[in-house]
Amino acid sequence: MELQSASPAETEVVAARLASELVLGDVVTVSGDLGAGKTTFVRGACRALGVTAPVTSPTYTIGHRYQGEPDVSHLDLYRFTAVSQAEWGDLEPYFENAVVFVEWPEAAAGGLPAVRAAVRLEHVDEQTRRIVIEGDVTFAHGADPGLRHGD
Ligand code: ADP
Ligand code: MG
């Protein structure tokens, strides 16, 4: 499905709705250009899953793991062109007993566990983003006045 978000707060609300459908072991990819709102989206999901720690971009580390209900892993594969066997070894613990969000999933190619939902964020203008969500989620979208559904 496709939505438009007019602010970072709205993007967080969309993410929170998705998060409410996730269960332990689910993997969600989050794609989009720099500044599209990937980390903002993950932050909203984390808040909905009970994470109180600051959620920041893990661009300069492989990932973060946050305590929540359940725990949330936040991977950022920006630095990778491909993920080697050894690197998968380092990544594996992030997939254990957690819900996992993966920014820049392209580098993982087919290496990721089954993906529950794929989120793509696109710039529309400075404050507006198109959010496309694909996957096995119903994403019950009620009558949020702030959220306009795309075509
Ligand atoms: P990414 O992780 O994709 O590089 P970030 O989430 O770190 O992106 O940054 C997105 C930037 O865009 C933030 O500065 C945020 O305030 C801004 N922004 C403006 N409008 C939106 C929106 N509708 N949704 C998400 N972020 C937005
Ligand atoms: Mg980011």
PDB file of C-alpha atoms and ligand atoms in Angstrom:
ATOM      1  CA  MET A   1       0.000   0.000   0.000  1.00  0.00           C
ATOM      2  CA  GLU A   2       1.008   3.545  -0.510  1.00  0.00           C
ATOM      3  CA  LEU A   3       0.712   6.500   1.869  1.00  0.00           C
ATOM      4  CA  GLN A   4       1.909  10.040   2.055  1.00  0.00           C
ATOM      5  CA  SER A   5       3.500  11.517   5.137  1.00  0.00           C
ATOM      6  CA  ALA A   6       3.683  15.267   5.650  1.00  0.00           C
ATOM      7  CA  SER A   7       6.085  15.266   8.606  1.00  0.00           C
ATOM      8  CA  PRO A   8       8.561  13.122  10.509  1.00  0.00           C
ATOM      9  CA  ALA A   9       5.870  12.623  13.169  1.00  0.00           C
ATOM     10  CA  GLU A  10       3.491  11.205  10.568  1.00  0.00           C
ATOM     11  CA  THR A  11       6.168   8.874   9.303  1.00  0.00           C
ATOM     12  CA  GLU A  12       6.615   7.665  12.867  1.00  0.00           C
ATOM     13  CA  VAL A  13       2.874   7.027  13.142  1.00  0.00           C
ATOM     14  CA  VAL A  14       2.914   4.923   9.980  1.00  0.00           C
ATOM     15  CA  ALA A  15       5.855   2.972  11.358  1.00  0.00           C
ATOM     16  CA  ALA A  16       4.090   2.446  14.670  1.00  0.00           C
ATOM     17  CA  ARG A  17       1.115   0.926  12.885  1.00  0.00           C
ATOM     18  CA  LEU A  18       3.321  -1.465  11.020  1.00  0.00           C
ATOM     19  CA  ALA A  19       5.173  -2.302  14.214  1.00  0.00           C
ATOM     20  CA  SER A  20       1.934  -3.276  15.928  1.00  0.00           C
ATOM     21  CA  GLU A  21       1.631  -6.170  13.477  1.00  0.00           C
ATOM     22  CA  LEU A  22       5.153  -7.486  13.906  1.00  0.00           C
ATOM     23  CA  VAL A  23       6.156 -10.522  15.881  1.00  0.00           C
ATOM     24  CA  LEU A  24       9.482 -11.868  17.114  1.00  0.00           C
ATOM     25  CA  GLY A  25      11.723 -12.844  14.213  1.00  0.00           C
ATOM     26  CA  ASP A  26      10.118 -10.559  11.666  1.00  0.00           C
ATOM     27  CA  VAL A  27      12.468  -8.750   9.305  1.00  0.00           C
ATOM     28  CA  VAL A  28      11.470  -5.448   7.713  1.00  0.00           C
ATOM     29  CA  THR A  29      13.585  -3.813   5.020  1.00  0.00           C
ATOM     30  CA  VAL A  30      13.583  -0.009   4.825  1.00  0.00           C
ATOM     31  CA  SER A  31      14.792   1.458   1.529  1.00  0.00           C
ATOM     32  CA  GLY A  32      15.156   4.959   0.174  1.00  0.00           C
ATOM     33  CA  ASP A  33      17.639   7.705  -0.565  1.00  0.00           C
ATOM     34  CA  LEU A  34      19.654   9.498   2.092  1.00  0.00           C
ATOM     35  CA  GLY A  35      17.301  11.712   4.056  1.00  0.00           C
ATOM     36  CA  ALA A  36      14.198   9.916   2.852  1.00  0.00           C
ATOM     37  CA  GLY A  37      13.264   9.053   6.431  1.00  0.00           C
ATOM     38  CA  LYS A  38      14.428   5.490   6.944  1.00  0.00           C
ATOM     39  CA  THR A  39      15.833   6.105  10.409  1.00  0.00           C
ATOM     40  CA  THR A  40      12.817   8.227  11.303  1.00  0.00           C
ATOM     41  CA  PHE A  41      10.607   5.297  10.312  1.00  0.00           C
ATOM     42  CA  VAL A  42      12.621   2.842  12.406  1.00  0.00           C
ATOM     43  CA  ARG A  43      12.481   5.273  15.343  1.00  0.00           C
ATOM     44  CA  GLY A  44       8.686   5.313  15.183  1.00  0.00           C
ATOM     45  CA  ALA A  45       8.567   1.533  15.066  1.00  0.00           C
ATOM     46  CA  CYS A  46      10.953   1.298  18.004  1.00  0.00           C
ATOM     47  CA  ARG A  47       8.840   3.630  20.131  1.00  0.00           C
ATOM     48  CA  ALA A  48       5.771   1.516  19.405  1.00  0.00           C
ATOM     49  CA  LEU A  49       7.682  -1.582  20.484  1.00  0.00           C
ATOM     50  CA  GLY A  50       8.617  -0.060  23.815  1.00  0.00           C
ATOM     51  CA  VAL A  51      12.137   1.095  23.024  1.00  0.00           C
ATOM     52  CA  THR A  52      12.973   4.132  25.149  1.00  0.00           C
ATOM     53  CA  ALA A  53      16.650   4.498  24.178  1.00  0.00           C
ATOM     54  CA  PRO A  54      17.583   7.091  21.574  1.00  0.00           C
ATOM     55  CA  VAL A  55      17.250   5.625  18.073  1.00  0.00           C
ATOM     56  CA  THR A  56      19.994   6.977  15.851  1.00  0.00           C
ATOM     57  CA  SER A  57      21.440   6.003  12.531  1.00  0.00           C
ATOM     58  CA  PRO A  58      23.856   3.083  12.809  1.00  0.00           C
ATOM     59  CA  THR A  59      25.597   4.142   9.626  1.00  0.00           C
ATOM     60  CA  TYR A  60      29.034   3.954  11.224  1.00  0.00           C
ATOM     61  CA  THR A  61      28.423   0.631  12.946  1.00  0.00           C
ATOM     62  CA  ILE A  62      26.756  -2.474  11.569  1.00  0.00           C
ATOM     63  CA  GLY A  63      23.777  -2.058  13.802  1.00  0.00           C
ATOM     64  CA  HIS A  64      22.108  -1.319  17.077  1.00  0.00           C
ATOM     65  CA  ARG A  65      20.075  -3.598  19.264  1.00  0.00           C
ATOM     66  CA  TYR A  66      17.490  -1.936  21.485  1.00  0.00           C
ATOM     67  CA  GLN A  67      15.681  -3.360  24.479  1.00  0.00           C
ATOM     68  CA  GLY A  68      11.969  -3.385  23.864  1.00  0.00           C
ATOM     69  CA  GLU A  69       8.999  -5.715  23.772  1.00  0.00           C
ATOM     70  CA  PRO A  70      10.335  -7.488  21.876  1.00  0.00           C
ATOM     71  CA  ASP A  71      13.899  -6.286  21.339  1.00  0.00           C
ATOM     72  CA  VAL A  72      14.481  -4.385  18.110  1.00  0.00           C
ATOM     73  CA  SER A  73      17.577  -4.688  15.950  1.00  0.00           C
ATOM     74  CA  HIS A  74      18.366  -1.869  13.572  1.00  0.00           C
ATOM     75  CA  LEU A  75      20.879  -2.718  10.865  1.00  0.00           C
ATOM     76  CA  ASP A  76      22.291  -0.289   8.343  1.00  0.00           C
ATOM     77  CA  LEU A  77      24.141  -1.898   5.443  1.00  0.00           C
ATOM     78  CA  TYR A  78      25.030   1.436   3.832  1.00  0.00           C
ATOM     79  CA  ARG A  79      28.762   0.720   3.990  1.00  0.00           C
ATOM     80  CA  PHE A  80      28.420  -2.660   2.328  1.00  0.00           C
ATOM     81  CA  THR A  81      28.407  -3.432  -1.340  1.00  0.00           C
ATOM     82  CA  ALA A  82      27.924  -7.073  -0.455  1.00  0.00           C
ATOM     83  CA  VAL A  83      27.811  -8.987   2.816  1.00  0.00           C
ATOM     84  CA  SER A  84      30.521 -11.630   3.175  1.00  0.00           C
ATOM     85  CA  GLN A  85      30.170 -14.897   5.036  1.00  0.00           C
ATOM     86  CA  ALA A  86      32.245 -13.530   7.928  1.00  0.00           C
ATOM     87  CA  GLU A  87      30.117 -10.419   8.080  1.00  0.00           C
ATOM     88  CA  TRP A  88      26.953 -12.509   8.180  1.00  0.00           C
ATOM     89  CA  GLY A  89      28.496 -14.152  11.229  1.00  0.00           C
ATOM     90  CA  ASP A  90      28.665 -10.745  12.892  1.00  0.00           C
ATOM     91  CA  LEU A  91      25.112  -9.919  11.867  1.00  0.00           C
ATOM     92  CA  GLU A  92      23.526 -13.160  13.011  1.00  0.00           C
ATOM     93  CA  PRO A  93      23.052 -12.220  16.688  1.00  0.00           C
ATOM     94  CA  TYR A  94      20.943  -9.240  15.639  1.00  0.00           C
ATOM     95  CA  PHE A  95      18.382 -11.647  14.175  1.00  0.00           C
ATOM     96  CA  GLU A  96      18.020 -13.681  17.356  1.00  0.00           C
ATOM     97  CA  ASN A  97      15.001 -12.916  19.521  1.00  0.00           C
ATOM     98  CA  ALA A  98      14.287  -9.585  17.944  1.00  0.00           C
ATOM     99  CA  VAL A  99      12.262  -7.750  15.363  1.00  0.00           C
ATOM    100  CA  VAL A 100      14.764  -6.551  12.758  1.00  0.00           C
ATOM    101  CA  PHE A 101      14.762  -3.411  10.607  1.00  0.00           C
ATOM    102  CA  VAL A 102      17.329  -3.264   7.819  1.00  0.00           C
ATOM    103  CA  GLU A 103      18.281   0.018   6.153  1.00  0.00           C
ATOM    104  CA  TRP A 104      20.051  -0.266   2.778  1.00  0.00           C
ATOM    105  CA  PRO A 105      19.047  -3.943   2.443  1.00  0.00           C
ATOM    106  CA  GLU A 106      20.299  -4.097  -1.161  1.00  0.00           C
ATOM    107  CA  ALA A 107      23.763  -5.206  -0.025  1.00  0.00           C
ATOM    108  CA  ALA A 108      22.314  -8.267   1.675  1.00  0.00           C
ATOM    109  CA  ALA A 109      20.940  -9.485  -1.651  1.00  0.00           C
ATOM    110  CA  GLY A 110      19.260 -12.820  -0.973  1.00  0.00           C
ATOM    111  CA  GLY A 111      21.065 -13.323   2.329  1.00  0.00           C
ATOM    112  CA  LEU A 112      18.397 -11.976   4.627  1.00  0.00           C
ATOM    113  CA  PRO A 113      15.931 -14.266   6.360  1.00  0.00           C
ATOM    114  CA  ALA A 114      12.424 -14.107   4.897  1.00  0.00           C
ATOM    115  CA  VAL A 115      11.276 -10.505   4.838  1.00  0.00           C
ATOM    116  CA  ARG A 116       7.898  -9.815   6.437  1.00  0.00           C
ATOM    117  CA  ALA A 117       7.510  -6.346   4.948  1.00  0.00           C
ATOM    118  CA  ALA A 118       9.441  -4.115   2.580  1.00  0.00           C
ATOM    119  CA  VAL A 119       9.139  -0.374   3.183  1.00  0.00           C
ATOM    120  CA  ARG A 120      10.246   2.178   0.608  1.00  0.00           C
ATOM    121  CA  LEU A 121      10.415   5.904   1.324  1.00  0.00           C
ATOM    122  CA  GLU A 122      10.628   8.508  -1.420  1.00  0.00           C
ATOM    123  CA  HIS A 123      11.057  12.265  -1.353  1.00  0.00           C
ATOM    124  CA  VAL A 124       8.048  14.152  -2.653  1.00  0.00           C
ATOM    125  CA  ASP A 125       9.136  17.547  -1.348  1.00  0.00           C
ATOM    126  CA  GLU A 126      11.014  18.841   1.669  1.00  0.00           C
ATOM    127  CA  GLN A 127       8.391  17.724   4.204  1.00  0.00           C
ATOM    128  CA  THR A 128       6.455  15.131   2.239  1.00  0.00           C
ATOM    129  CA  ARG A 129       7.384  11.519   1.715  1.00  0.00           C
ATOM    130  CA  ARG A 130       5.703   8.722  -0.189  1.00  0.00           C
ATOM    131  CA  ILE A 131       5.746   5.515   1.825  1.00  0.00           C
ATOM    132  CA  VAL A 132       5.193   2.231   0.023  1.00  0.00           C
ATOM    133  CA  ILE A 133       4.751  -0.887   2.123  1.00  0.00           C
ATOM    134  CA  GLU A 134       4.679  -4.345   0.598  1.00  0.00           C
ATOM    135  CA  GLY A 135       4.373  -7.674   2.304  1.00  0.00           C
ATOM    136  CA  ASP A 136       2.276  -9.819   4.532  1.00  0.00           C
ATOM    137  CA  VAL A 137       0.788  -7.028   6.613  1.00  0.00           C
ATOM    138  CA  THR A 138      -2.793  -5.830   6.733  1.00  0.00           C
ATOM    139  CA  PHE A 139      -1.794  -2.399   8.001  1.00  0.00           C
ATOM    140  CA  ALA A 140      -5.233  -1.514   9.283  1.00  0.00           C
ATOM    141  CA  HIS A 141      -5.522   2.075   8.181  1.00  0.00           C
ATOM    142  CA  GLY A 142      -8.181   3.902  10.050  1.00  0.00           C
ATOM    143  CA  ALA A 143      -9.305   7.454   9.612  1.00  0.00           C
ATOM    144  CA  ASP A 144      -6.143   9.307  10.499  1.00  0.00           C
ATOM    145  CA  PRO A 145      -6.769  12.803   9.207  1.00  0.00           C
ATOM    146  CA  GLY A 146      -3.066  13.364   8.788  1.00  0.00           C
ATOM    147  CA  LEU A 147      -2.501  10.431   6.484  1.00  0.00           C
ATOM    148  CA  ARG A 148      -3.502  10.666   2.873  1.00  0.00           C
ATOM    149  CA  HIS A 149      -3.528   7.507   0.878  1.00  0.00           C
ATOM    150  CA  GLY A 150      -1.903   7.517  -2.498  1.00  0.00           C
ATOM    151  CA  ASP A 151      -3.338   5.981  -5.632  1.00  0.00           C
TER     152      ASP A 151
HETATM  153  P1  ADP B   1      17.482   8.335   6.261  1.00  0.00           P
HETATM  154  O1  ADP B   1      17.676   7.359   7.381  1.00  0.00           O
HETATM  155  O2  ADP B   1      16.601   7.793   5.163  1.00  0.00           O
HETATM  156  O3  ADP B   1      18.770   8.881   5.719  1.00  0.00           O
HETATM  157  P2  ADP B   1      16.512  10.149   8.316  1.00  0.00           P
HETATM  158  O4  ADP B   1      15.294   9.551   8.925  1.00  0.00           O
HETATM  159  O5  ADP B   1      17.796  10.029   9.069  1.00  0.00           O
HETATM  160  O6  ADP B   1      16.672   9.583   6.813  1.00  0.00           O
HETATM  161  O7  ADP B   1      16.279  11.682   8.024  1.00  0.00           O
HETATM  162  C1  ADP B   1      15.125  12.158   7.388  1.00  0.00           C
HETATM  163  C2  ADP B   1      15.167  13.667   7.423  1.00  0.00           C
HETATM  164  O8  ADP B   1      14.071  14.207   6.697  1.00  0.00           O
HETATM  165  C3  ADP B   1      15.069  14.203   8.845  1.00  0.00           C
HETATM  166  O9  ADP B   1      15.856  15.364   8.960  1.00  0.00           O
HETATM  167  C4  ADP B   1      13.588  14.524   8.957  1.00  0.00           C
HETATM  168  O10 ADP B   1      13.335  15.555   9.892  1.00  0.00           O
HETATM  169  C5  ADP B   1      13.280  15.006   7.552  1.00  0.00           C
HETATM  170  N1  ADP B   1      11.860  14.859   7.148  1.00  0.00           N
HETATM  171  C6  ADP B   1      11.086  15.851   6.640  1.00  0.00           C
HETATM  172  N2  ADP B   1       9.858  15.412   6.363  1.00  0.00           N
HETATM  173  C7  ADP B   1       9.839  14.097   6.689  1.00  0.00           C
HETATM  174  C8  ADP B   1       8.816  13.092   6.618  1.00  0.00           C
HETATM  175  N3  ADP B   1       7.580  13.344   6.136  1.00  0.00           N
HETATM  176  N4  ADP B   1       9.136  11.852   7.040  1.00  0.00           N
HETATM  177  C9  ADP B   1      10.384  11.580   7.496  1.00  0.00           C
HETATM  178  N5  ADP B   1      11.390  12.477   7.596  1.00  0.00           N
HETATM  179  C10 ADP B   1      11.123  13.742   7.187  1.00  0.00           C
HETATM  180 MG    MG B   2      19.371   6.327   8.131  1.00  0.00          MG
END
